[in-house]
């Protein structure tokens, strides 16, 4: 069977199985087993469980549940409500201030966690309900968190950048630094869009209310005034969050903890804080936090584990590799090559998590990109941003699943429409990075010196 | 068809127990990693077992709670087709979903137990310097997958006999 | 060409081309090219670099079961499954390439071949590689330097020796080495010269002790094949694989030695203090290893004891 036919069959079967509604984790596994049975050596079926175990049994990956637990301790306790109360008191007058605060919170959490779904979950569990409570449309609130969550792999530490650094033989330190500039740029762009979209929803609500007077004022139009005294009284409520943030940052960047240890330490610290400040330490207080964490992290870890089987099959049948080889064989001009490669990354992002995309395509696409004169540190950042979009679009988009879990009542279509503008922003920022590579390379060059021979 | 409800009730109890165990596992993993940081910083202690112990805890949490998550239908799927099909086909579809999930998980469970058996009879250990038996995490994986299979079987039978086997989603 | 045998080779090292990149990847590509050429295309290969087919640790048992054909595989990684393979990274047991080369044909080599054959693995090419240690603070040259340092030994046996020397051993995934060394969560890490080059730790390291001269860090990373698959091949193909595998050994040694030298140069250029080892220092480490790691290994079972005894004859 030709590789093109095999590839088409694979995509068709995958789409059919996924859109039938089978849980993503089992759908990925089922497709993998079908193709293993039909097209791979019989013994492949004997090693599926070991492969999945080997994928999961790394503390780097398994830190995801712990990051989610830390987020749940804050987000699902009064600590989260107080934090958002304070933010509202201070930013209530700023249009879209709460949304911007959520983007910033995602960025801060991203600086502690190496994965996007963990960031999304930690901030979203409190952020989405709080924004909806204050009149943000459900899709908009979901979009903010989904997009903010993707910063998890762009801002250091980042699981995918670690893998990329190894595959591309680039300096991890340089790569981490290179992610900061574009990360800040995305934060700014997300915030700007958030303010704009908020004002739009605000004025729409205003028009609607004027059209039908006498109805209840919609939440988005309700503004509470706070005196300075009230505002000041809110400040101490931010303290637990600040303590946690400082504690974890000092442990991580001060050299006391390894990145994965930070996950466990952060969770413990969060529980100590809510026990000390809010007296939440009884089983009945903590049970909902642990249950929510388990539901979300198990769902995620199953998808991540089973997608390994799926990418095993894709790799063994040489599907992604053939696509990449085909692009390279066309020997296109410099920028066409880049565009084609990024398009491939987007297409693979429909089905695969970033980690699998890197492992399969890097060995094939990196040598020609290097030969075409692209700075591979810069490309790592660009590729990361493009892969981030894969996290927030269907069918397999880990961040979407996290949000679906936090707010099951928001229809998927609404979430997706809320996310689309953010995807556009991310793709635009890739274009910006092509014209202004210094946004990425400036910081590493300033800190670590310009490389004599840029590969 | 009381027997399905009866079994579902029994499995729900077990699922709840597994979540309690899972919560302990999460707590244990966090404490172990924190202990690692503290003991190294304060006492310059060797920390060569904590990562792996935490991994075992978290593997246990993930697999043992899979059935609980399934009972609440929180293993997320794409629900785009739901509501588009006529009544009979829709019923067939939801039946098909659970049947295929059950088939996949049965295969996975079977291979988990053979993996466990191999590790057990060969005395395999992890390659770290602590070197605990691999039969521990494999056993946790196999047990969790078995529970998940039973849950999916109950879902499948539930469709056939019109018995509700799904728990409420709320926390 | 419908009857061509297609073999898959998986490895964990960065992928490149036949002339450029990690020598372990280049070696695999040369091997594949030579076999394809000499078999007139009857044996073809598909190479999966950088763990793109499966995880590092899954490769060994996949080959045992016949689900993977070949791998260039650091043999001690199979230590959990087959404890005897830990001898492939025994501190100070091998201290030079000349000594390492003797293994294949000596008693220890035939014992090791027999052991792996029983486990369903065939060694095609004996590749050895030396390594060293990079540290972010004070240099780690002789055992006295280890006191108080947070060191990643990377294997059970190295950890034992380092603990005895007074280091506090830290375990973390290799992917976290860079970050941990950057923040100071870890002071020093052992690995192969080639990995020192690709990890770019020279950006952080203040001191580097390499294998330019001698080393007490030697790892066996052979090109191995599933016995199931091997046995199913016609005898002339089996012979060809073995012959080309043997020819690759010289290439492997030359390139490994080049990396030993190059790693030292790279770290020196980046401003690290670079040290080489002599016999006196190596024997100090050997004394510790013998009473800790070697003893522990020999005590595991009779095969381990016999392997250890046979390996010691080559010292
Ligand atoms: Na991050
Ligand atoms: Na996607």
GROMACS .gro file of N, CA and C in nm, chain C residues 150-216:
model
  201
  776UNK      N    1   2.652   1.787   4.539
  776UNK     CA    2   2.528   1.721   4.495
  776UNK      C    3   2.551   1.668   4.355
  777UNK      N    4   2.567   1.537   4.342
  777UNK     CA    5   2.611   1.479   4.216
  777UNK      C    6   2.505   1.385   4.158
  778UNK      N    7   2.486   1.393   4.026
  778UNK     CA    8   2.403   1.296   3.957
  778UNK      C    9   2.495   1.192   3.895
  779UNK      N   10   2.498   1.072   3.953
  779UNK     CA   11   2.585   0.966   3.903
  779UNK      C   12   2.528   0.904   3.777
  780UNK      N   13   2.398   0.895   3.772
  780UNK     CA   14   2.332   0.844   3.651
  780UNK      C   15   2.312   0.695   3.647
  781UNK      N   16   2.376   0.621   3.738
  781UNK     CA   17   2.349   0.477   3.745
  781UNK      C   18   2.365   0.432   3.889
  782UNK      N   19   2.304   0.320   3.917
  782UNK     CA   20   2.309   0.263   4.052
  782UNK      C   21   2.454   0.248   4.099
  783UNK      N   22   2.540   0.198   4.010
  783UNK     CA   23   2.677   0.167   4.049
  783UNK      C   24   2.757   0.294   4.075
  784UNK      N   25   2.741   0.395   3.988
  784UNK     CA   26   2.811   0.520   4.011
  784UNK      C   27   2.763   0.587   4.139
  785UNK      N   28   2.631   0.582   4.159
  785UNK     CA   29   2.576   0.642   4.280
  785UNK      C   30   2.639   0.580   4.406
  786UNK      N   31   2.655   0.447   4.404
  786UNK     CA   32   2.714   0.378   4.520
  786UNK      C   33   2.854   0.428   4.549
  787UNK      N   34   2.933   0.435   4.443
  787UNK     CA   35   3.072   0.477   4.459
  787UNK      C   36   3.077   0.621   4.510
  788UNK      N   37   2.991   0.706   4.454
  788UNK     CA   38   2.993   0.849   4.491
  788UNK      C   39   2.947   0.869   4.634
  789UNK      N   40   2.847   0.793   4.675
  789UNK     CA   41   2.800   0.804   4.814
  789UNK      C   42   2.913   0.770   4.909
  790UNK      N   43   2.985   0.663   4.875
  790UNK     CA   44   3.096   0.621   4.960
  790UNK      C   45   3.203   0.730   4.967
  791UNK      N   46   3.218   0.804   4.857
  791UNK     CA   47   3.318   0.912   4.855
  791UNK      C   48   3.268   1.037   4.926
  792UNK      N   49   3.143   1.036   4.974
  792UNK     CA   50   3.093   1.149   5.052
  792UNK      C   51   3.005   1.246   4.977
  793UNK      N   52   2.971   1.213   4.851
  793UNK     CA   53   2.882   1.302   4.776
  793UNK      C   54   2.738   1.279   4.820
  794UNK      N   55   2.653   1.381   4.801
  794UNK     CA   56   2.511   1.355   4.820
  794UNK      C   57   2.452   1.335   4.680
  795UNK      N   58   2.405   1.213   4.660
  795UNK     CA   59   2.363   1.172   4.527
  795UNK      C   60   2.221   1.222   4.501
  796UNK      N   61   2.202   1.276   4.381
  796UNK     CA   62   2.070   1.327   4.346
  796UNK      C   63   2.022   1.253   4.222
  797UNK      N   64   1.894   1.215   4.222
  797UNK     CA   65   1.843   1.146   4.105
  797UNK      C   66   1.746   1.238   4.033
  798UNK      N   67   1.768   1.261   3.905
  798UNK     CA   68   1.674   1.340   3.827
  798UNK      C   69   1.684   1.297   3.682
  799UNK      N   70   1.577   1.314   3.605
  799UNK     CA   71   1.581   1.271   3.466
  799UNK      C   72   1.686   1.349   3.388
  800UNK      N   73   1.745   1.286   3.287
  800UNK     CA   74   1.854   1.351   3.215
  800UNK      C   75   1.806   1.480   3.150
  801UNK      N   76   1.675   1.487   3.120
  801UNK     CA   77   1.623   1.609   3.059
  801UNK      C   78   1.627   1.728   3.154
  802UNK      N   79   1.642   1.703   3.282
  802UNK     CA   80   1.642   1.813   3.378
  802UNK      C   81   1.782   1.854   3.422
  803UNK      N   82   1.885   1.787   3.365
  803UNK     CA   83   2.023   1.815   3.406
  803UNK      C   84   2.058   1.963   3.387
  804UNK      N   85   2.028   2.014   3.268
  804UNK     CA   86   2.066   2.152   3.238
  804UNK      C   87   2.004   2.249   3.338
  805UNK      N   88   1.870   2.237   3.355
  805UNK     CA   89   1.801   2.330   3.445
  805UNK      C   90   1.853   2.317   3.587
  806UNK      N   91   1.876   2.193   3.632
  806UNK     CA   92   1.921   2.172   3.770
  806UNK      C   93   2.061   2.228   3.791
  807UNK      N   94   2.144   2.218   3.687
  807UNK     CA   95   2.279   2.272   3.703
  807UNK      C   96   2.276   2.424   3.696
  808UNK      N   97   2.183   2.477   3.619
  808UNK     CA   98   2.171   2.622   3.608
  808UNK      C   99   2.130   2.684   3.741
  809UNK      N  100   2.030   2.624   3.808
  809UNK     CA  101   1.982   2.683   3.932
  809UNK      C  102   2.069   2.645   4.050
  810UNK      N  103   2.143   2.535   4.038
  810UNK     CA  104   2.225   2.492   4.151
  810UNK      C  105   2.160   2.381   4.231
  811UNK      N  106   2.047   2.329   4.183
  811UNK     CA  107   1.986   2.214   4.251
  811UNK      C  108   2.081   2.095   4.246
  812UNK      N  109   2.170   2.095   4.145
  812UNK     CA  110   2.268   1.988   4.130
  812UNK      C  111   2.403   2.053   4.105
  813UNK      N  112   2.511   1.997   4.165
  813UNK     CA  113   2.643   2.056   4.146
  813UNK      C  114   2.718   1.995   4.029
  814UNK      N  115   2.704   1.863   4.011
  814UNK     CA  116   2.785   1.796   3.910
  814UNK      C  117   2.710   1.678   3.851
  815UNK      N  118   2.742   1.645   3.726
  815UNK     CA  119   2.675   1.534   3.660
  815UNK      C  120   2.774   1.454   3.576
  816UNK      N  121   2.757   1.321   3.579
  816UNK     CA  122   2.837   1.232   3.496
  816UNK      C  123   2.759   1.198   3.369
  817UNK      N  124   2.828   1.197   3.255
  817UNK     CA  125   2.767   1.139   3.135
  817UNK      C  126   2.877   1.118   3.032
  818UNK      N  127   2.840   1.076   2.912
  818UNK     CA  128   2.940   1.048   2.809
  818UNK      C  129   2.990   1.179   2.747
  819UNK      N  130   3.110   1.172   2.687
  819UNK     CA  131   3.168   1.292   2.625
  819UNK      C  132   3.074   1.349   2.521
  820UNK      N  133   3.015   1.262   2.439
  820UNK     CA  134   2.928   1.310   2.332
  820UNK      C  135   2.806   1.381   2.389
  821UNK      N  136   2.751   1.326   2.497
  821UNK     CA  137   2.635   1.392   2.558
  821UNK      C  138   2.676   1.525   2.620
  822UNK      N  139   2.799   1.532   2.673
  822UNK     CA  140   2.844   1.661   2.727
  822UNK      C  141   2.844   1.766   2.617
  823UNK      N  142   2.878   1.723   2.495
  823UNK     CA  143   2.878   1.819   2.384
  823UNK      C  144   2.735   1.859   2.350
  824UNK      N  145   2.645   1.759   2.339
  824UNK     CA  146   2.511   1.796   2.292
  824UNK      C  147   2.425   1.862   2.401
  825UNK      N  148   2.454   1.834   2.529
  825UNK     CA  149   2.376   1.899   2.635
  825UNK      C  150   2.416   2.046   2.654
  826UNK      N  151   2.531   2.085   2.599
  826UNK     CA  152   2.580   2.223   2.609
  826UNK      C  153   2.596   2.270   2.755
  827UNK      N  154   2.641   2.178   2.839
  827UNK     CA  155   2.661   2.217   2.979
  827UNK      C  156   2.779   2.310   2.996
  828UNK      N  157   2.861   2.326   2.890
  828UNK     CA  158   2.976   2.415   2.901
  828UNK      C  159   2.932   2.558   2.932
  829UNK      N  160   2.804   2.590   2.899
  829UNK     CA  161   2.753   2.723   2.929
  829UNK      C  162   2.742   2.746   3.080
  830UNK      N  163   2.737   2.638   3.155
  830UNK     CA  164   2.716   2.649   3.299
  830UNK      C  165   2.834   2.598   3.381
  831UNK      N  166   2.912   2.506   3.321
  831UNK     CA  167   3.013   2.437   3.400
  831UNK      C  168   3.134   2.525   3.429
  832UNK      N  169   3.184   2.517   3.553
  832UNK     CA  170   3.306   2.587   3.590
  832UNK      C  171   3.424   2.490   3.581
  833UNK      N  172   3.395   2.360   3.589
  833UNK     CA  173   3.503   2.263   3.584
  833UNK      C  174   3.456   2.139   3.509
  834UNK      N  175   3.552   2.074   3.440
  834UNK     CA  176   3.519   1.956   3.362
  834UNK      C  177   3.633   1.856   3.372
  835UNK      N  178   3.601   1.735   3.410
  835UNK     CA  179   3.700   1.629   3.412
  835UNK      C  180   3.663   1.531   3.304
  836UNK      N  181   3.744   1.523   3.200
  836UNK     CA  182   3.707   1.444   3.083
  836UNK      C  183   3.790   1.319   3.064
  837UNK      N  184   3.769   1.256   2.949
  837UNK     CA  185   3.833   1.128   2.920
  837UNK      C  186   3.942   1.143   2.816
  838UNK      N  187   4.008   1.261   2.813
  838UNK     CA  188   4.111   1.284   2.713
  838UNK      C  189   4.224   1.181   2.727
  839UNK      N  190   4.250   1.141   2.852
  839UNK     CA  191   4.359   1.048   2.876
  839UNK      C  192   4.306   0.914   2.924
  840UNK      N  193   4.266   0.910   3.051
  840UNK     CA  194   4.205   0.789   3.105
  840UNK      C  195   4.064   0.825   3.152
  841UNK      N  196   3.986   0.724   3.186
  841UNK     CA  197   3.856   0.754   3.246
  841UNK      C  198   3.811   0.636   3.330
  842UNK      N  199   3.736   0.665   3.432
  842UNK     CA  200   3.675   0.554   3.507
  842UNK      C  201   3.527   0.541   3.469
   0.00000   0.00000   0.00000
